[in-house]
Coordinates of C-alpha atoms and ligand atoms in Angstrom, one line a residue:
M8 CA -36.5 -14.9 -28.3
S9 CA -39.1 -11.1 -27.7
S10 CA -38.2 -8.5 -25.4
N11 CA -39.9 -8.2 -22.7
G12 CA -40.1 -4.8 -22.3
H13 CA -37.6 -4.4 -19.2
K14 CA -34.7 -2.4 -20.4
I15 CA -31.4 -3.1 -18.7
E16 CA -28.6 -0.6 -18.5
L17 CA -25.0 -2.3 -19.0
P18 CA -21.6 -0.7 -18.7
S19 CA -19.2 -1.4 -21.6
S20 CA -17.7 -4.3 -19.9
I21 CA -19.2 -6.6 -17.5
V22 CA -18.0 -10.0 -15.0
I23 CA -20.4 -13.3 -16.2
R24 CA -21.0 -12.9 -12.4
D25 CA -22.7 -9.8 -12.1
L26 CA -24.7 -9.7 -15.1
A27 CA -26.1 -13.1 -14.1
Q28 CA -26.8 -10.9 -10.1
M29 CA -28.5 -8.0 -12.1
I30 CA -30.6 -10.4 -14.0
Q31 CA -31.1 -12.7 -11.7
K32 CA -30.5 -15.7 -13.5
S33 CA -27.4 -18.7 -12.8
P34 CA -24.4 -17.8 -14.2
I35 CA -23.6 -21.1 -15.5
D36 CA -26.7 -20.4 -17.6
L37 CA -25.2 -17.3 -18.8
I38 CA -21.8 -19.7 -19.5
K39 CA -24.3 -21.9 -21.6
K40 CA -25.7 -19.1 -23.8
L41 CA -22.7 -17.5 -24.2
M42 CA -20.8 -21.4 -25.4
S43 CA -23.7 -21.6 -27.8
N44 CA -23.1 -18.3 -29.1
G45 CA -19.3 -18.9 -29.6
V46 CA -18.7 -17.1 -26.5
M47 CA -16.0 -19.3 -24.0
A48 CA -16.7 -17.4 -20.6
T49 CA -15.4 -18.7 -17.1
I50 CA -17.5 -16.9 -14.7
N51 CA -15.3 -14.0 -13.4
Q52 CA -14.2 -12.9 -17.5
A53 CA -15.4 -10.1 -18.3
V54 CA -17.5 -9.5 -21.7
D55 CA -17.9 -6.8 -23.8
F56 CA -21.2 -4.8 -23.6
D57 CA -22.3 -5.9 -27.5
T58 CA -22.1 -9.8 -26.1
A59 CA -23.6 -8.8 -22.7
A60 CA -26.9 -7.5 -24.6
I61 CA -27.5 -10.7 -27.2
V62 CA -27.0 -13.2 -23.7
V63 CA -29.4 -10.8 -22.1
A64 CA -32.0 -10.8 -25.2
E65 CA -32.0 -14.1 -24.9
Y66 CA -34.0 -13.8 -21.5
G67 CA -35.9 -10.7 -22.5
F68 CA -34.3 -7.7 -21.8
E69 CA -33.2 -5.3 -23.7
A70 CA -29.8 -3.5 -22.8
V71 CA -28.8 0.2 -22.9
P72 CA -25.6 1.3 -22.0
E73 CA -25.1 2.6 -19.2
V74 CA -24.8 6.8 -18.9
V75 CA -21.4 6.8 -16.4
E76 CA -20.9 10.3 -15.2
E77 CA -16.9 11.4 -15.2
T78 CA -15.2 11.4 -12.2
K79 CA -12.8 13.4 -11.8
Q80 CA -9.9 11.8 -10.3
E81 CA -9.8 12.0 -6.8
E82 CA -6.2 13.9 -5.9
T83 CA -6.1 12.6 -2.3
G84 CA -3.6 9.9 -1.0
E85 CA -0.2 10.0 -2.7
V86 CA 0.2 13.8 -5.1
P87 CA 3.4 13.7 -7.3
L88 CA 6.2 16.3 -7.0
W89 CA 6.1 17.9 -9.1
R90 CA 2.6 18.8 -8.5
Q91 CA 3.4 19.6 -4.9
A92 CA 6.6 22.0 -6.3
I93 CA 4.0 23.6 -8.6
A94 CA 1.1 23.9 -6.1
G95 CA 3.0 27.3 -5.0
E96 CA 3.6 28.6 -8.3
D97 CA 1.5 31.3 -9.6
A98 CA -0.6 29.8 -12.6
T99 CA -0.1 32.4 -14.9
S100 CA 3.5 31.2 -14.7
L101 CA 2.8 27.7 -15.9
K102 CA 4.0 25.7 -18.7
A103 CA 3.9 23.0 -20.4
R104 CA 6.3 20.7 -20.6
P105 CA 7.6 17.4 -21.5
P106 CA 5.4 14.2 -20.3
V107 CA 8.4 11.8 -18.3
V108 CA 6.7 8.0 -19.2
T109 CA 8.6 5.0 -17.2
I110 CA 7.7 1.1 -18.9
L111 CA 6.3 -1.5 -17.1
G112 CA 5.1 -5.0 -17.8
H113 CA 5.1 -8.9 -17.5
V114 CA 8.9 -10.0 -17.9
D115 CA 10.1 -10.4 -21.2
H116 CA 6.7 -9.2 -22.8
G117 CA 9.3 -6.6 -24.2
K118 CA 10.0 -3.5 -22.3
T119 CA 13.6 -3.3 -22.9
S120 CA 12.7 -3.8 -26.8
L121 CA 10.5 -1.1 -26.7
L122 CA 12.8 1.2 -24.5
D123 CA 15.3 0.5 -27.5
A124 CA 13.3 0.8 -30.8
I125 CA 11.1 4.4 -29.3
R126 CA 15.2 5.6 -29.2
Q127 CA 16.4 4.2 -32.2
T128 CA 12.9 5.9 -33.9
D129 CA 13.7 9.2 -33.2
V130 CA 16.0 10.5 -36.1
A131 CA 17.5 13.3 -33.8
A132 CA 19.0 11.0 -31.4
G133 CA 19.9 7.9 -33.7
E134 CA 22.4 10.1 -35.5
A135 CA 26.0 9.7 -35.4
G136 CA 25.3 6.3 -34.2
G137 CA 22.7 6.9 -31.7
I138 CA 23.6 7.1 -28.0
T139 CA 25.6 5.7 -26.8
Q140 CA 25.8 6.0 -23.2
H141 CA 23.2 5.4 -20.9
I142 CA 22.1 7.6 -18.0
G143 CA 19.0 6.3 -17.1
A144 CA 17.4 8.5 -19.6
Y145 CA 16.4 10.1 -22.8
Q146 CA 13.9 12.0 -24.6
V147 CA 12.9 11.8 -28.0
E148 CA 10.7 14.2 -30.7
K149 CA 7.0 13.6 -31.3
K150 CA 5.4 16.4 -33.3
G151 CA 7.8 18.7 -32.9
R152 CA 7.2 18.2 -29.1
L153 CA 9.7 16.0 -26.6
I154 CA 8.9 13.1 -24.0
T155 CA 11.1 11.8 -21.6
F156 CA 11.7 8.2 -21.2
L157 CA 13.0 6.3 -17.7
D158 CA 15.0 3.8 -19.2
T159 CA 14.9 2.3 -15.6
P160 CA 12.0 -0.7 -16.5
G161 CA 10.4 -2.8 -13.8
H162 CA 8.5 -2.0 -10.7
A163 CA 11.5 -1.8 -8.5
A164 CA 12.7 1.6 -9.9
F165 CA 9.5 3.1 -9.6
T166 CA 7.9 2.0 -6.6
Q167 CA 11.2 2.8 -4.7
M168 CA 11.0 6.7 -6.1
R169 CA 7.3 6.6 -5.0
A170 CA 8.5 5.5 -1.4
R171 CA 10.5 8.3 -1.3
G172 CA 8.6 10.6 -2.3
A173 CA 8.8 11.2 -5.6
Q174 CA 7.0 9.4 -8.3
G175 CA 8.7 10.8 -11.3
A176 CA 6.7 9.6 -14.6
D177 CA 3.8 11.0 -15.0
I178 CA 2.6 8.4 -17.6
V179 CA 3.0 4.5 -17.8
I180 CA 3.0 2.4 -20.5
L181 CA 2.1 -0.9 -19.5
V182 CA 3.7 -3.2 -22.0
V183 CA 1.4 -6.8 -21.7
A184 CA 2.6 -9.2 -25.1
A185 CA -0.7 -10.4 -27.8
D186 CA 0.9 -14.2 -27.6
D187 CA 1.6 -14.9 -23.8
G188 CA -1.3 -11.9 -22.2
V189 CA -2.1 -10.1 -18.7
M190 CA 0.5 -11.9 -16.4
P191 CA 1.6 -11.4 -13.0
Q192 CA 3.6 -8.7 -12.9
T193 CA 1.5 -7.2 -15.7
K194 CA -1.0 -7.2 -12.6
E195 CA 1.2 -6.1 -10.5
A196 CA 2.1 -3.5 -12.7
I197 CA -1.1 -2.1 -12.8
A198 CA -1.8 -1.8 -9.0
H199 CA 1.6 0.2 -9.1
A200 CA -0.2 2.9 -11.7
K201 CA -3.1 2.1 -10.0
A202 CA -1.7 3.3 -6.4
A203 CA 0.7 6.4 -7.6
R204 CA -2.2 7.6 -9.9
V205 CA -1.1 7.3 -12.6
P206 CA -2.3 7.4 -16.1
M207 CA -1.7 3.6 -18.2
I208 CA -1.3 3.5 -22.1
V209 CA -1.0 -0.8 -23.2
A210 CA 1.0 -1.3 -25.3
L211 CA 0.0 -4.5 -27.0
N212 CA 3.4 -5.9 -28.5
K213 CA 4.7 -8.6 -30.4
V214 CA 1.5 -8.2 -32.7
D215 CA 3.8 -9.8 -35.3
K216 CA 3.6 -13.1 -34.0
P217 CA 1.8 -15.4 -35.4
N218 CA 0.0 -16.7 -31.9
A219 CA -0.7 -13.2 -30.4
N220 CA -4.1 -12.8 -29.6
P221 CA -4.6 -8.7 -29.2
E222 CA -8.8 -9.9 -29.1
R223 CA -8.5 -11.8 -26.1
V224 CA -5.4 -9.2 -24.5
K225 CA -8.1 -6.9 -24.4
Q226 CA -10.7 -9.2 -22.9
Q227 CA -7.8 -9.7 -19.7
L228 CA -7.6 -5.6 -19.5
A229 CA -11.1 -5.0 -19.6
E230 CA -10.4 -7.8 -16.3
Q231 CA -8.3 -5.3 -14.6
E232 CA -10.8 -2.3 -15.2
L233 CA -9.1 -1.3 -18.2
V234 CA -11.1 -1.3 -20.7
P235 CA -10.1 -0.3 -24.0
D236 CA -11.3 2.5 -25.6
E237 CA -12.6 1.4 -28.7
W238 CA -14.7 -1.2 -26.2
G239 CA -16.5 2.3 -25.0
G240 CA -13.6 2.0 -22.3
T241 CA -10.4 4.9 -21.1
T242 CA -7.8 2.7 -22.0
M243 CA -6.3 4.1 -25.4
V244 CA -4.7 0.1 -26.4
V245 CA -1.8 0.6 -29.3
P246 CA -0.8 -2.1 -30.9
V247 CA 2.9 -2.4 -31.8
S248 CA 6.1 -4.6 -32.6
A249 CA 9.2 -3.3 -30.8
K250 CA 11.1 -6.3 -32.3
Q251 CA 9.9 -4.6 -36.1
K252 CA 10.0 -1.3 -35.1
Q253 CA 5.8 -1.0 -36.0
G254 CA 3.1 1.0 -34.2
I255 CA 5.7 2.7 -32.0
D256 CA 4.8 6.6 -34.0
D257 CA 0.8 5.5 -32.4
L258 CA 2.3 4.6 -28.8
L259 CA 4.2 8.3 -28.8
E260 CA 1.0 9.7 -29.8
G261 CA -0.8 8.0 -27.7
V262 CA 1.6 9.4 -25.2
L263 CA 1.4 12.9 -26.4
L264 CA -2.6 12.5 -26.4
V265 CA -2.5 11.1 -22.7
A266 CA -0.3 14.4 -21.7
D267 CA -2.6 16.6 -22.9
S268 CA -5.2 15.7 -20.6
N269 CA -3.1 15.3 -17.7
E270 CA -2.6 19.6 -17.7
I271 CA 1.5 18.8 -17.3
R272 CA 2.6 21.6 -16.6
A273 CA 5.5 23.7 -14.5
N274 CA 7.0 26.9 -13.8
P275 CA 10.6 26.9 -15.5
G276 CA 11.4 30.1 -13.7
G277 CA 10.3 28.5 -10.2
K278 CA 12.1 26.7 -7.5
V279 CA 14.2 24.1 -8.7
I280 CA 13.6 20.7 -7.9
G281 CA 13.5 17.2 -9.6
T282 CA 14.5 14.0 -8.3
V283 CA 17.5 11.3 -8.5
I284 CA 17.4 8.7 -11.4
E285 CA 19.8 7.0 -10.6
A286 CA 23.5 7.7 -9.3
E287 CA 27.5 6.2 -9.0
V288 CA 31.3 6.4 -8.2
D289 CA 33.6 7.3 -12.1
K290 CA 36.9 6.9 -10.8
S291 CA 38.3 9.6 -12.1
K292 CA 35.0 11.8 -12.2
G293 CA 34.1 11.3 -9.1
T294 CA 29.9 11.2 -8.3
V295 CA 28.3 10.7 -10.9
A296 CA 24.3 11.5 -11.0
T297 CA 21.3 11.2 -13.4
L298 CA 18.5 13.9 -12.4
L299 CA 15.1 14.9 -13.8
V300 CA 14.7 18.6 -13.1
Q301 CA 10.6 18.1 -12.7
N302 CA 10.4 22.2 -11.8
G303 CA 12.8 25.1 -12.1
T304 CA 15.6 25.6 -14.4
L305 CA 18.9 23.8 -14.0
R306 CA 22.0 25.6 -14.1
A307 CA 26.1 24.9 -14.3
G308 CA 27.7 26.3 -10.7
D309 CA 24.2 25.7 -8.9
I310 CA 24.7 24.2 -5.2
I311 CA 22.2 21.6 -4.9
V312 CA 20.9 19.5 -1.8
A313 CA 20.2 15.7 -2.7
G314 CA 19.1 13.9 -0.3
T315 CA 21.9 13.9 2.0
T316 CA 24.4 14.8 -0.5
H317 CA 25.4 18.1 -1.1
G318 CA 27.6 19.9 -4.0
K319 CA 28.1 22.8 -6.3
L320 CA 27.4 21.4 -9.6
R321 CA 30.6 21.6 -12.5
A322 CA 29.3 20.4 -15.1
I323 CA 25.7 19.1 -16.7
T324 CA 25.5 17.4 -19.8
D325 CA 22.1 16.6 -21.6
F326 CA 21.1 12.7 -22.2
K327 CA 23.6 11.9 -25.3
G328 CA 26.6 13.4 -23.1
K329 CA 26.7 17.3 -24.2
P330 CA 27.8 20.0 -22.4
I331 CA 25.1 22.1 -21.8
Q332 CA 24.7 25.2 -19.4
K333 CA 20.8 24.9 -17.7
A334 CA 17.9 22.4 -18.2
G335 CA 14.5 23.8 -18.0
P336 CA 11.3 20.5 -16.2
A337 CA 11.3 17.3 -17.6
T338 CA 14.6 17.4 -19.0
P339 CA 16.9 14.3 -17.4
V340 CA 20.3 15.1 -16.6
S341 CA 23.7 14.2 -16.2
V342 CA 26.2 16.3 -13.4
L343 CA 28.9 16.1 -11.4
G344 CA 30.3 18.2 -8.9
L345 CA 28.3 16.4 -5.4
N346 CA 30.3 14.9 -2.3
D347 CA 28.5 11.5 -2.3
V348 CA 26.1 9.3 -4.1
P349 CA 22.5 10.0 -4.0
S350 CA 20.5 7.1 -4.2
A351 CA 17.7 6.7 -7.0
G352 CA 14.2 8.1 -5.5
D353 CA 15.9 11.6 -3.4
I354 CA 14.8 14.3 -4.6
F355 CA 17.5 17.1 -4.9
E356 CA 16.7 21.1 -4.8
V357 CA 18.7 24.3 -5.8
V358 CA 19.5 26.2 -2.1
A359 CA 21.9 29.4 -1.8
S360 CA 25.1 28.8 -0.9
E361 CA 26.6 25.7 0.0
R362 CA 26.4 26.7 3.9
E363 CA 22.8 26.2 3.7
A364 CA 23.5 22.8 1.9
R365 CA 25.4 21.7 4.7
Q366 CA 22.6 22.8 7.4
I367 CA 20.2 20.9 5.2
V368 CA 22.4 17.6 5.1
T369 CA 22.6 17.6 8.7
A370 CA 19.1 18.1 9.4
R371 CA 17.9 14.8 7.2
M372 CA 20.4 13.4 8.9
E373 CA 19.4 14.0 12.2
A374 CA 15.7 13.0 11.1
A375 CA 16.0 10.0 9.3
K376 CA 17.8 8.8 12.4
T377 CA 15.2 9.4 14.4
Q378 CA 12.3 8.4 12.0
A379 CA 14.7 5.1 11.9
Q380 CA 14.0 4.4 15.3
S381 CA 9.9 5.0 15.2
R382 CA 10.0 3.2 11.8
K383 CA 6.2 1.9 12.0
K384 CA 4.0 3.0 9.1
V385 CA 0.3 1.7 9.4
S386 CA -0.2 -1.4 10.9
L387 CA -4.2 -3.1 11.7
E388 CA -4.1 -1.8 15.0
D389 CA -2.7 1.9 14.8
L390 CA -5.7 2.3 12.0
F391 CA -8.2 3.9 14.0
A392 CA -6.0 5.7 15.7
N393 CA -4.9 7.2 11.8
V394 CA -7.9 7.4 11.1
Q395 CA -9.2 9.9 14.0
A396 CA -6.0 12.0 13.6
G397 CA -7.1 12.5 10.1
E398 CA -3.8 10.1 8.5
A399 CA -6.0 7.6 6.7
K400 CA -9.9 7.3 5.1
E401 CA -9.0 3.6 3.9
L402 CA -7.2 1.2 4.5
N403 CA -5.0 -0.5 1.5
L404 CA -4.9 -3.6 1.2
I405 CA -2.5 -6.9 -0.7
V406 CA -4.1 -10.1 -0.5
K407 CA -2.4 -12.4 -1.5
A408 CA -4.0 -16.5 -1.4
D409 CA -2.7 -20.3 -1.7
V410 CA -5.4 -20.3 -4.5
Q411 CA -7.8 -18.1 -6.6
G412 CA -10.1 -20.2 -5.0
S413 CA -9.7 -18.7 -1.7
L414 CA -8.7 -15.2 -3.2
D415 CA -12.8 -14.9 -4.2
P416 CA -14.8 -15.0 -1.7
I417 CA -11.6 -12.9 1.0
I418 CA -12.4 -10.3 -1.7
S419 CA -15.7 -10.1 -1.7
E420 CA -15.8 -10.5 2.2
L421 CA -13.5 -7.6 2.1
N422 CA -15.4 -5.2 -0.5
K423 CA -18.3 -6.1 2.2
L424 CA -16.7 -4.9 5.1
G425 CA -15.5 -1.1 3.4
Q426 CA -19.1 -0.5 2.9
G427 CA -18.5 1.6 6.0
E428 CA -16.7 5.0 6.9
I429 CA -14.0 3.6 6.4
G430 CA -13.5 2.4 3.0
I431 CA -11.2 -1.0 1.8
K432 CA -8.9 -0.5 -0.9
I433 CA -7.4 -3.9 -2.7
L434 CA -4.6 -2.7 -4.3
Y435 CA -3.7 -6.0 -5.5
A436 CA -5.1 -9.1 -4.9
E437 CA -3.2 -12.6 -5.9
T438 CA -2.0 -15.9 -5.4
G439 CA 1.2 -17.5 -4.3
N440 CA 3.6 -16.1 -1.3
I441 CA 4.0 -12.9 0.1
G442 CA 7.4 -11.6 -1.6
E443 CA 10.0 -8.6 -1.1
N444 CA 8.0 -7.2 -4.0
D445 CA 4.7 -7.2 -2.5
V446 CA 6.0 -5.8 0.6
M447 CA 7.8 -2.6 -1.6
L448 CA 4.0 -1.8 -3.2
A449 CA 2.5 -2.1 0.6
S450 CA 5.6 0.6 1.8
A451 CA 5.3 2.7 -0.9
S452 CA 1.7 2.3 -0.8
N453 CA 1.1 3.1 3.8
A454 CA -1.0 -0.8 2.6
I455 CA -0.9 -4.0 4.6
V456 CA -0.2 -6.8 3.1
I457 CA -3.3 -9.5 3.7
G458 CA -1.9 -13.2 3.5
F459 CA -4.5 -16.1 3.6
N460 CA -2.3 -19.5 3.8
V461 CA 0.5 -18.6 2.4
Q462 CA 3.8 -17.3 3.7
A463 CA 6.2 -14.6 3.8
D464 CA 9.8 -15.2 2.2
V465 CA 12.5 -14.3 4.4
A466 CA 13.2 -11.5 2.6
A467 CA 10.0 -9.8 2.5
R468 CA 10.0 -10.6 6.6
R469 CA 13.6 -8.6 6.5
L470 CA 11.7 -5.9 4.2
A471 CA 8.5 -6.0 6.1
E472 CA 10.6 -4.8 9.2
K473 CA 12.3 -2.9 7.5
E474 CA 9.8 -0.7 6.0
G475 CA 7.4 -1.0 8.7
V476 CA 5.5 -3.2 7.1
D477 CA 2.2 -4.8 8.1
I478 CA 2.0 -8.6 7.1
R479 CA -1.0 -10.3 8.4
L480 CA -1.0 -13.9 7.9
Y481 CA -4.3 -16.3 7.9
E482 CA -5.5 -19.6 8.0
I483 CA -9.2 -18.6 9.0
I484 CA -11.4 -16.1 6.2
Y485 CA -13.7 -15.5 9.5
R486 CA -10.9 -14.9 11.6
M487 CA -8.6 -12.4 9.1
T488 CA -12.7 -10.5 8.6
E489 CA -13.3 -10.3 12.1
D490 CA -9.5 -8.9 12.5
I491 CA -10.5 -5.7 10.3
E492 CA -13.7 -5.8 10.7
K493 CA -13.1 -4.6 14.7
A494 CA -9.9 -2.7 13.6
L495 CA -12.1 -0.3 11.1
K496 CA -14.5 0.0 14.4
G497 CA -11.5 1.2 16.2
M498 CA -11.9 -2.3 18.3
L499 CA -8.7 -4.2 17.4
E500 CA -7.1 -4.6 20.9
P501 CA -3.3 -4.3 20.8
E502 CA -1.6 -7.6 19.7
V503 CA 0.1 -8.8 23.3
V504 CA 3.0 -11.2 22.9
E505 CA 4.7 -12.7 26.3
K506 CA 8.8 -12.2 27.3
V507 CA 9.9 -14.0 29.7
I508 CA 12.1 -12.3 31.8
G509 CA 13.7 -15.2 33.5
R510 CA 13.7 -18.4 34.9
A511 CA 14.1 -20.3 38.9
Q512 CA 14.5 -23.0 40.4
V513 CA 13.0 -24.3 43.7
L514 CA 15.3 -25.4 45.8
Q515 CA 12.7 -25.0 49.4
V516 CA 10.2 -24.6 50.8
F517 CA 9.2 -22.8 53.9
T518 CA 5.8 -21.8 55.5
A519 CA 5.8 -18.1 56.5
S520 CA 3.3 -16.7 58.8
K521 CA 2.7 -14.3 56.3
F522 CA 1.6 -15.3 53.5
G523 CA 1.3 -18.9 54.1
R524 CA 4.5 -21.8 52.4
V525 CA 7.2 -19.4 50.1
A526 CA 9.4 -21.1 47.4
G527 CA 13.0 -20.6 48.3
C528 CA 15.2 -19.9 44.7
K529 CA 17.8 -19.1 42.6
V530 CA 17.6 -17.9 39.8
T531 CA 18.8 -19.3 37.2
D532 CA 18.2 -16.8 34.1
G533 CA 17.1 -13.2 33.6
E534 CA 15.7 -11.9 36.2
L535 CA 12.2 -12.6 38.6
K536 CA 10.2 -8.7 39.6
R537 CA 7.8 -8.7 41.9
G538 CA 3.8 -8.1 40.1
A539 CA 5.2 -9.7 36.9
R540 CA 3.4 -13.3 35.7
V541 CA 4.8 -16.4 36.9
R542 CA 3.8 -20.2 35.9
L543 CA 5.0 -22.9 37.8
Y544 CA 6.4 -26.3 36.1
R545 CA 6.3 -29.8 37.5
G546 CA 8.5 -31.5 34.7
T547 CA 6.5 -30.4 31.9
D548 CA 3.4 -30.2 34.0
L549 CA 2.3 -26.4 34.3
I550 CA 0.9 -26.1 37.9
Y551 CA 0.4 -22.2 38.5
E552 CA 0.0 -19.4 36.9
G553 CA -0.4 -15.6 37.9
D554 CA 1.0 -12.8 39.6
L555 CA 4.0 -13.1 41.4
S556 CA 2.7 -11.4 44.8
S557 CA 6.4 -11.4 47.0
L558 CA 9.5 -11.6 46.8
R559 CA 12.1 -11.4 49.6
H560 CA 16.2 -11.6 50.0
E561 CA 17.2 -12.2 53.0
K562 CA 13.9 -11.3 54.5
E563 CA 14.0 -7.8 52.7
D564 CA 11.3 -6.8 50.4
V565 CA 12.7 -6.5 46.8
K566 CA 11.3 -5.1 43.6
E567 CA 13.7 -7.7 41.6
I568 CA 16.4 -10.1 42.1
R569 CA 19.3 -11.1 39.4
Q570 CA 20.2 -14.6 38.5
G571 CA 22.8 -16.2 40.4
F572 CA 20.5 -14.5 43.0
E573 CA 18.5 -16.8 46.0
C574 CA 15.1 -15.0 46.9
G575 CA 11.8 -15.8 48.4
V576 CA 8.5 -16.1 45.9
G577 CA 5.4 -15.8 47.9
F578 CA 2.3 -16.4 44.9
K579 CA -1.1 -15.2 46.1
S580 CA -3.7 -17.6 47.2
F581 CA -1.0 -21.1 46.0
N582 CA 0.7 -23.2 48.1
D583 CA 1.1 -26.3 46.4
I584 CA 5.1 -25.8 45.8
Q585 CA 7.6 -28.2 46.1
P586 CA 11.4 -28.5 45.8
G587 CA 12.3 -29.1 41.6
D588 CA 9.6 -26.7 40.5
Q589 CA 10.3 -24.0 37.9
L590 CA 9.4 -20.7 37.8
V591 CA 9.2 -19.4 35.2
C592 CA 8.1 -15.3 35.0
Y593 CA 7.0 -13.3 32.2
I594 CA 5.5 -9.7 31.3
V595 CA 2.6 -8.9 28.5
E596 CA 3.9 -6.4 26.3
K597 CA 2.0 -5.0 24.1
Q598 CA 3.0 -4.3 20.3
Ligands
GDP601 P1 11.7 -7.4 -21.3 O1 12.0 -8.7 -19.8 O2 10.1 -6.7 -20.4 O3 12.7 -6.0 -21.1 O4 11.5 -8.0 -22.2 P2 12.7 -7.7 -24.0 O5 12.8 -6.3 -24.5 O6 14.2 -8.3 -23.0 O7 11.9 -8.8 -24.8 C1 12.0 -10.3 -24.5 C2 12.0 -10.7 -25.6 O8 11.0 -10.7 -26.5 C3 13.3 -10.5 -26.3 O9 13.9 -12.2 -26.6 C4 13.3 -10.0 -27.5 O10 13.5 -10.2 -28.9 C5 11.6 -10.6 -27.8 N1 10.3 -9.3 -28.2 C6 10.1 -7.8 -27.2 N2 9.5 -7.3 -28.7 C7 9.2 -8.0 -29.6 C8 8.1 -7.8 -30.4 O11 7.9 -6.9 -30.5 N3 7.9 -9.1 -31.5 C9 8.7 -10.6 -31.1 N4 8.7 -10.9 -32.2 N5 9.5 -10.5 -30.0 C10 9.8 -9.6 -29.8

């Protein structure tokens, strides 16, 4: 094994396929070399720098670490509510505030257990038997600093907030069970957090289990572009056991570190704005809502508008149920006094008077009505127009395919297409049918869902219709790439659909000097329209297809004729009409 002196720059983690391409060797060869070194890896798996260095050395290359330029995260796309809120604030008035954290991850990986463990480690919260009431959020203290946790784990809550533009969380803790590894919902969670541009920290849970395999999980995370910091990446991976309450302190310290590098600030004296975490009706108290203040300071007696509800706050309590007079940024509170139940994710703000509150609510209700009428978000057909209007720079896609084997070529084809002016961003690519979660993510991220050899389930289709999400199903890869390529170039024809508007039966046939032969018909269903398209059937045979060029009712030219009436119909340069023929009249509509 001698070095030929060729230096090769390698990243901290690299997928075998890419590594093989870099050194122009067959991936199979590489896999064999890895096996002889005791490393089992498939073509799509990533290896760390050290492993890659050993393998390339066998081919005479000398590996050097790639110099990664720090790229600042672009602030395109989504801007969290609190950033919007402080955009107009004077920089000197901004103060650090507690980070707001949410926990995502695959089912049964320990999200709930971790939330409980975190809550119990906190001495202040743990006193007097701990928190008995659950208001959807709580705070813990670490190193004299507060951290706010949203207590409703799961993607649905997170995405619902995003879909409403609220985005309550500053940091996501991604829980991955060390004995189970990265699973479909883990990938979904990563996609959600990435799409929302929220930094992630990984809690590698269940390390107490005998079959825990943290190294394997780290490798899987690296494959998802979450390269652990100990491998030279930027993702903090903290081993924990929610069950044995181990590693919780480290995790909280990690959260503070992530918070510090993200300048999480607010102006306690500024405009009061925040998000509704949850709300319900209590028989004796009326509407009870949990609010997360994101900027400014909320006070008892304030008048607020939350979504399309409003009211004067009668009482504010903290997450332990203790009455308080005011609550600053990142504080979760429970409030009484709203006239109705707002939705989770609704944005609230303080207004000057009840009258102003009512005006805002009325305007919002009106706006909601018109929005519902024109609720088309993104469709492939509209993409180019959106780009030209400056509303989109890239096409966000969620890709679902029947098997991994079809997913890989689809992704590589799509990535090739995204090299031009309009980029393609694949938020999430997985096997399986299209479900509600996919549509929810698409709606929150203005993405299109592409399905290859899969179906969209009924609930997903219903949600897609409601949210205006475009689902496109394909069975042939080039049809899909062709469509997307056309859309990127602004050449995709609007989808056209035929709409049958009427049917008629030919009763007899006349000869009129002007038109040649004319069909004397009775309209059996709907209406016939002059200028519309027609098909003439004899039994099941299609005899003629063309325009309905003349339409008469009792010798009068008419534009249309309805069900139950008789009429004379003539076709341009077509005469072979017989009694008993069926006429179907249709129009072509652009979607
Ligand atoms: P969720 O669905 O992600 O909220 O998961 P849960 O918190 O409900 O946990 C799922 C299961 O894993 C429960 O039976 C927990 O007791 C168990 N569990 C959670 N954390 C740990 C852990 O650190 N170690 C072990 N051994 N079991 C755990």
